[in-house]
Amino acid sequence: MAITIKDVAKLADVAPSTVSRVIANNPRISDKTKEKVKAAMDELGYHPNFIARSLANQSTRVIGLVLPNSTDVFFQNPFFPTVLRGLSDGANERQYALQISTGKTDDEIFEGVVQMVQGRRVDGVILLYSRTEDKVLNYLRERKFPFVVIGKPFKDVDQITYVDNDNYKASKEATNYLLSLGHKQIGFIGGDLNFVVTIERILGFEKALREANIESNDEYIIHSEFLREGGQEAISQLLNLKNPPTALVVADDLMALGVLNTLTEMKISVPEDISILSFNNVLFSELSNPPLTSVDINIFELGYQASRSLIRLLSNENEPVRRIIVPHKLIKRVSCSSRIIDIKTAHPN
Amino acid sequence: MAITIKDVAKLADVAPSTVSRVIANNPRISDKTKEKVKAAMDELGYHPNFIARSLANQSTRVIGLVLPNSTDVFFQNPFFPTVLRGLSDGANERQYALQISTGKTDDEIFEGVVQMVQGRRVDGVILLYSRTEDKVLNYLRERKFPFVVIGKPFKDVDQITYVDNDNYKASKEATNYLLSLGHKQIGFIGGDLNFVVTIERILGFEKALREANIESNDEYIIHSEFLREGGQEAISQLLNLKNPPTALVVADDLMALGVLNTLTEMKISVPEDISILSFNNVLFSELSNPPLTSVDINIFELGYQASRSLIRLLSNENEPVRRIIVPHKLIKRVSCSSRIIDIKTAHPN
DNA sequence: AGTTTTATCCAACATGTTTAATTTATCAGA
DNA sequence: TCTGATAAATTAAACATGTTGGATAAAACT
């Protein structure tokens, strides 16, 4: 057994409660006693038992993180470590620890969250994704357990505290950029439609086209969370249309890397033959060949703001519901070029 | 206050201790009583309080993960999410939760570990890195706190349970592969020498050259954890030697991507002008241009084995110290080609 | 001496687990 | 069928380690 406050109390010749108050720096204890107790703590090398503390306080100072299931590409995506770093920084500032959900299937994850919540293992939860239909989110709302979402909730937006970019606007702007370069046939390659980001980005994309009076073309829109397999096929298909797109908006850098790779294999050069614009601006976007023009969504900040918001929620009984929008920024590199020449000539098909 | 075993006990008309035993499925309780108690638990929607349990059991079923400090490239590297997935799977199998150290500086991290350990927040710890000199590791050893290292410890290898690849051998084999392709001038670009992996890989590299009777050339060896900045310079320097290398062993895919990028900018083509071989085989190694020949070290497995080993350590009082070597495999893609032609002709310099 | 103020302590509580004690049931033998 | 011995089931109480409201004692002030 380790050293407890009783041991300290005995050595300092005071009651355990006094020791507890010294730790909390309670003003009811005289400075003299505080000194005495502190000396005893040092002598014994005392460290408070966090578990006992949590039990007494009904608070663990742990934040639970819920990730989408691990089979998901999400996990491979550099988005994850970056957002985690932000979360970590935010938590660290206020001495919170992070616990992550383990669990492969959605059911296991849900079970894990229930354990965290009902087992009082965590004080609050951060969802690292937002889906159209999510058991976990519903559960947390039902139980009125404090939580924050990274990403825009699908419904009841005004009742949930969340941190997100304005993906709709970002996508619209990105598309406008391509339009401004003279592109008129623009394709969209998106990920899983169950994620709200995907939806937002596609809506922004469509809106931009509509505003430019370009009728949207369903054939130009591809959904798949491919990276390699299938992607190749999807792209050939896209490029074999009578009127192939001259530019692509890709919902994620990793995916864009896959696209780039496929195009290279097909001997189609970027940006000469086709322009590519993607999202997230993860580390390797600038290391790709050619470096990707990408919308920086400040992933770190998403995480950082999320933990801060949750902590605020936890420390303030009647903290209002908040929406935090992290600014984005188009980083122009070389994967997009202007399309001034005739499309037919320009495209190898 | 939530529902406790007392509430359940009252409803089922038994003692709290009986309820506790029902939860633990203790054979001392009759089936009849078990049924009765379970019914009461269901009726009340009882969920045991994990914190109270931890206190009583002196065990939290939480594993602490220690990452190198977040300013480190490590965090950006896809290595991290992958190893985490492995860790998560291993932990999940046995119902362990994962808690990660937050903390930006090395000191903060150390403090965090002390909190975890002395505060009894975790049952054991996994170090996700191995450095030549590490305060955390020394601390854990001193306190005899259960832990496992991912990577080979720098000293007292036989007293520490660890999971690693045989990086020495892997690097030697990789270098031999380049030798077998006819390369004689081979450079090495490595990362931070404080990490043991780097050391192992460079030793393997040198050994292979020695065995091939090629005297090693210090000018061919570069260390920096660059990705972009500085890297360019380092590479130009390397290629401006009188006898520039015709092949490079790069200690990490992400770094290799940086190298690739720099080379592309310098209009040096891979593998025609120079071959590149790297380590880790992370997701995007095959998405790069050209796809990288890389040593697959089975990152997932490293994590998976690490959590399993730690759990074994925790459940078995006198579990022996173990060394677990995860096999590696050279994945040949297209970034290496054979060097049959004369070097001077082949190289643009 | 009586009243405040200040410092410290006691005991209850947060929620389970577990040892040892007690109660209840079962069976052999009279 | 009843007694006592034994086994089985259940309970009470102690414990794991802190926190905190109210009680108490000591000191300080009228």
PDB file of N, CA, C and O (backbone and C1' of nucleotides) in Angstrom, chain B residues 5 17 20-21 28 46 49 53, chain C residues 14-21:
ATOM      1  N   ILE B   5     -25.040   0.285  -5.710  1.00  0.00           N
ATOM      2  CA  ILE B   5     -25.403  -1.080  -5.344  1.00  0.00           C
ATOM      3  C   ILE B   5     -26.353  -1.088  -4.153  1.00  0.00           C
ATOM      4  O   ILE B   5     -27.126  -2.017  -4.000  1.00  0.00           O
ATOM      5  N   SER B  17     -23.188  -6.377  -0.346  1.00  0.00           N
ATOM      6  CA  SER B  17     -22.102  -7.286  -0.688  1.00  0.00           C
ATOM      7  C   SER B  17     -22.586  -8.386  -1.630  1.00  0.00           C
ATOM      8  O   SER B  17     -21.851  -8.834  -2.511  1.00  0.00           O
ATOM      9  N   SER B  20     -22.640  -7.022  -5.057  1.00  0.00           N
ATOM     10  CA  SER B  20     -21.280  -6.976  -5.581  1.00  0.00           C
ATOM     11  C   SER B  20     -20.864  -8.351  -6.089  1.00  0.00           C
ATOM     12  O   SER B  20     -20.260  -8.479  -7.155  1.00  0.00           O
ATOM     13  N   ARG B  21     -21.227  -9.361  -5.352  1.00  0.00           N
ATOM     14  CA  ARG B  21     -20.845 -10.713  -5.751  1.00  0.00           C
ATOM     15  C   ARG B  21     -21.602 -11.171  -6.986  1.00  0.00           C
ATOM     16  O   ARG B  21     -21.085 -11.945  -7.786  1.00  0.00           O
ATOM     17  N   ARG B  28     -20.408 -18.244  -4.907  1.00  0.00           N
ATOM     18  CA  ARG B  28     -20.973 -18.373  -3.557  1.00  0.00           C
ATOM     19  C   ARG B  28     -22.426 -17.929  -3.495  1.00  0.00           C
ATOM     20  O   ARG B  28     -23.108 -18.165  -2.497  1.00  0.00           O
ATOM     21  N   TYR B  46     -29.084  -0.100 -13.428  1.00  0.00           N
ATOM     22  CA  TYR B  46     -27.840   0.081 -12.677  1.00  0.00           C
ATOM     23  C   TYR B  46     -26.597  -0.120 -13.534  1.00  0.00           C
ATOM     24  O   TYR B  46     -26.544  -1.025 -14.361  1.00  0.00           O
ATOM     25  N   ASN B  49     -20.177   1.911 -10.760  1.00  0.00           N
ATOM     26  CA  ASN B  49     -19.301   3.072 -10.805  1.00  0.00           C
ATOM     27  C   ASN B  49     -17.857   2.580 -10.865  1.00  0.00           C
ATOM     28  O   ASN B  49     -17.345   1.962  -9.936  1.00  0.00           O
ATOM     29  N   ARG B  53     -15.050   1.211  -8.004  1.00  0.00           N
ATOM     30  CA  ARG B  53     -14.490  -0.101  -8.236  1.00  0.00           C
ATOM     31  C   ARG B  53     -12.967  -0.068  -8.259  1.00  0.00           C
ATOM     32  O   ARG B  53     -12.300  -0.890  -7.639  1.00  0.00           O
TER      33      ARG B  53
ATOM     34  P    DA C  14     -23.323   9.707  -0.340  1.00  0.00           P
ATOM     35  O5'  DA C  14     -22.470   9.713  -1.665  1.00  0.00           O
ATOM     36  C5'  DA C  14     -21.611  10.778  -2.046  1.00  0.00           C
ATOM     37  C4'  DA C  14     -20.422  10.210  -2.782  1.00  0.00           C
ATOM     38  C3'  DA C  14     -20.625   8.788  -3.297  1.00  0.00           C
ATOM     39  O3'  DA C  14     -21.115   8.815  -4.632  1.00  0.00           O
ATOM     40  C1'  DA C  14     -18.465   9.063  -2.288  1.00  0.00           C
ATOM     41  P    DT C  15     -22.238   7.775  -5.011  1.00  0.00           P
ATOM     42  O5'  DT C  15     -21.489   6.375  -5.075  1.00  0.00           O
ATOM     43  C5'  DT C  15     -20.616   6.103  -6.149  1.00  0.00           C
ATOM     44  C4'  DT C  15     -19.940   4.792  -5.915  1.00  0.00           C
ATOM     45  C3'  DT C  15     -20.874   3.585  -5.787  1.00  0.00           C
ATOM     46  O3'  DT C  15     -20.536   2.681  -6.808  1.00  0.00           O
ATOM     47  C1'  DT C  15     -19.163   3.515  -4.175  1.00  0.00           C
ATOM     48  P    DG C  16     -21.538   1.589  -7.357  1.00  0.00           P
ATOM     49  O5'  DG C  16     -20.667   0.277  -7.325  1.00  0.00           O
ATOM     50  C5'  DG C  16     -20.073  -0.115  -6.149  1.00  0.00           C
ATOM     51  C4'  DG C  16     -18.662  -0.590  -6.375  1.00  0.00           C
ATOM     52  C3'  DG C  16     -18.567  -2.087  -6.179  1.00  0.00           C
ATOM     53  O3'  DG C  16     -17.558  -2.690  -6.984  1.00  0.00           O
ATOM     54  C1'  DG C  16     -17.507  -0.935  -4.381  1.00  0.00           C
ATOM     55  P    DT C  17     -17.432  -4.261  -6.976  1.00  0.00           P
ATOM     56  O5'  DT C  17     -16.390  -4.473  -5.783  1.00  0.00           O
ATOM     57  C5'  DT C  17     -15.020  -4.206  -6.008  1.00  0.00           C
ATOM     58  C4'  DT C  17     -14.207  -4.770  -4.860  1.00  0.00           C
ATOM     59  C3'  DT C  17     -14.256  -6.291  -4.699  1.00  0.00           C
ATOM     60  O3'  DT C  17     -12.926  -6.686  -4.419  1.00  0.00           O
ATOM     61  C1'  DT C  17     -14.884  -5.270  -2.672  1.00  0.00           C
ATOM     62  P    DT C  18     -12.488  -8.210  -4.508  1.00  0.00           P
ATOM     63  O5'  DT C  18     -12.370  -8.632  -2.969  1.00  0.00           O
ATOM     64  C5'  DT C  18     -11.559  -7.849  -2.100  1.00  0.00           C
ATOM     65  C4'  DT C  18     -11.742  -8.353  -0.685  1.00  0.00           C
ATOM     66  C3'  DT C  18     -11.963  -9.861  -0.560  1.00  0.00           C
ATOM     67  O3'  DT C  18     -11.277 -10.299   0.595  1.00  0.00           O
ATOM     68  C1'  DT C  18     -13.696  -8.742   0.512  1.00  0.00           C
ATOM     69  P    DT C  19     -10.660 -11.772   0.625  1.00  0.00           P
ATOM     70  O5'  DT C  19     -10.390 -11.911   2.197  1.00  0.00           O
ATOM     71  C5'  DT C  19      -9.919 -10.793   2.943  1.00  0.00           C
ATOM     72  C4'  DT C  19     -10.534 -10.823   4.331  1.00  0.00           C
ATOM     73  C3'  DT C  19     -10.649 -12.215   4.949  1.00  0.00           C
ATOM     74  O3'  DT C  19     -10.226 -12.158   6.296  1.00  0.00           O
ATOM     75  C1'  DT C  19     -12.761 -11.160   4.953  1.00  0.00           C
ATOM     76  P    DA C  20     -10.024 -13.545   7.117  1.00  0.00           P
ATOM     77  O5'  DA C  20     -11.137 -13.367   8.253  1.00  0.00           O
ATOM     78  C5'  DA C  20     -11.447 -12.057   8.722  1.00  0.00           C
ATOM     79  C4'  DA C  20     -12.796 -12.096   9.415  1.00  0.00           C
ATOM     80  C3'  DA C  20     -13.072 -13.397  10.171  1.00  0.00           C
ATOM     81  O3'  DA C  20     -13.750 -13.052  11.374  1.00  0.00           O
ATOM     82  C1'  DA C  20     -14.792 -13.044   8.616  1.00  0.00           C
ATOM     83  P    DA C  21     -14.147 -14.141  12.458  1.00  0.00           P
ATOM     84  O5'  DA C  21     -15.716 -13.929  12.569  1.00  0.00           O
ATOM     85  C5'  DA C  21     -16.225 -12.606  12.705  1.00  0.00           C
ATOM     86  C4'  DA C  21     -17.722 -12.647  12.503  1.00  0.00           C
ATOM     87  C3'  DA C  21     -18.435 -13.745  13.302  1.00  0.00           C
ATOM     88  O3'  DA C  21     -19.561 -13.169  13.939  1.00  0.00           O
ATOM     89  C1'  DA C  21     -18.982 -13.938  11.006  1.00  0.00           C
TER      90       DA C  21
END
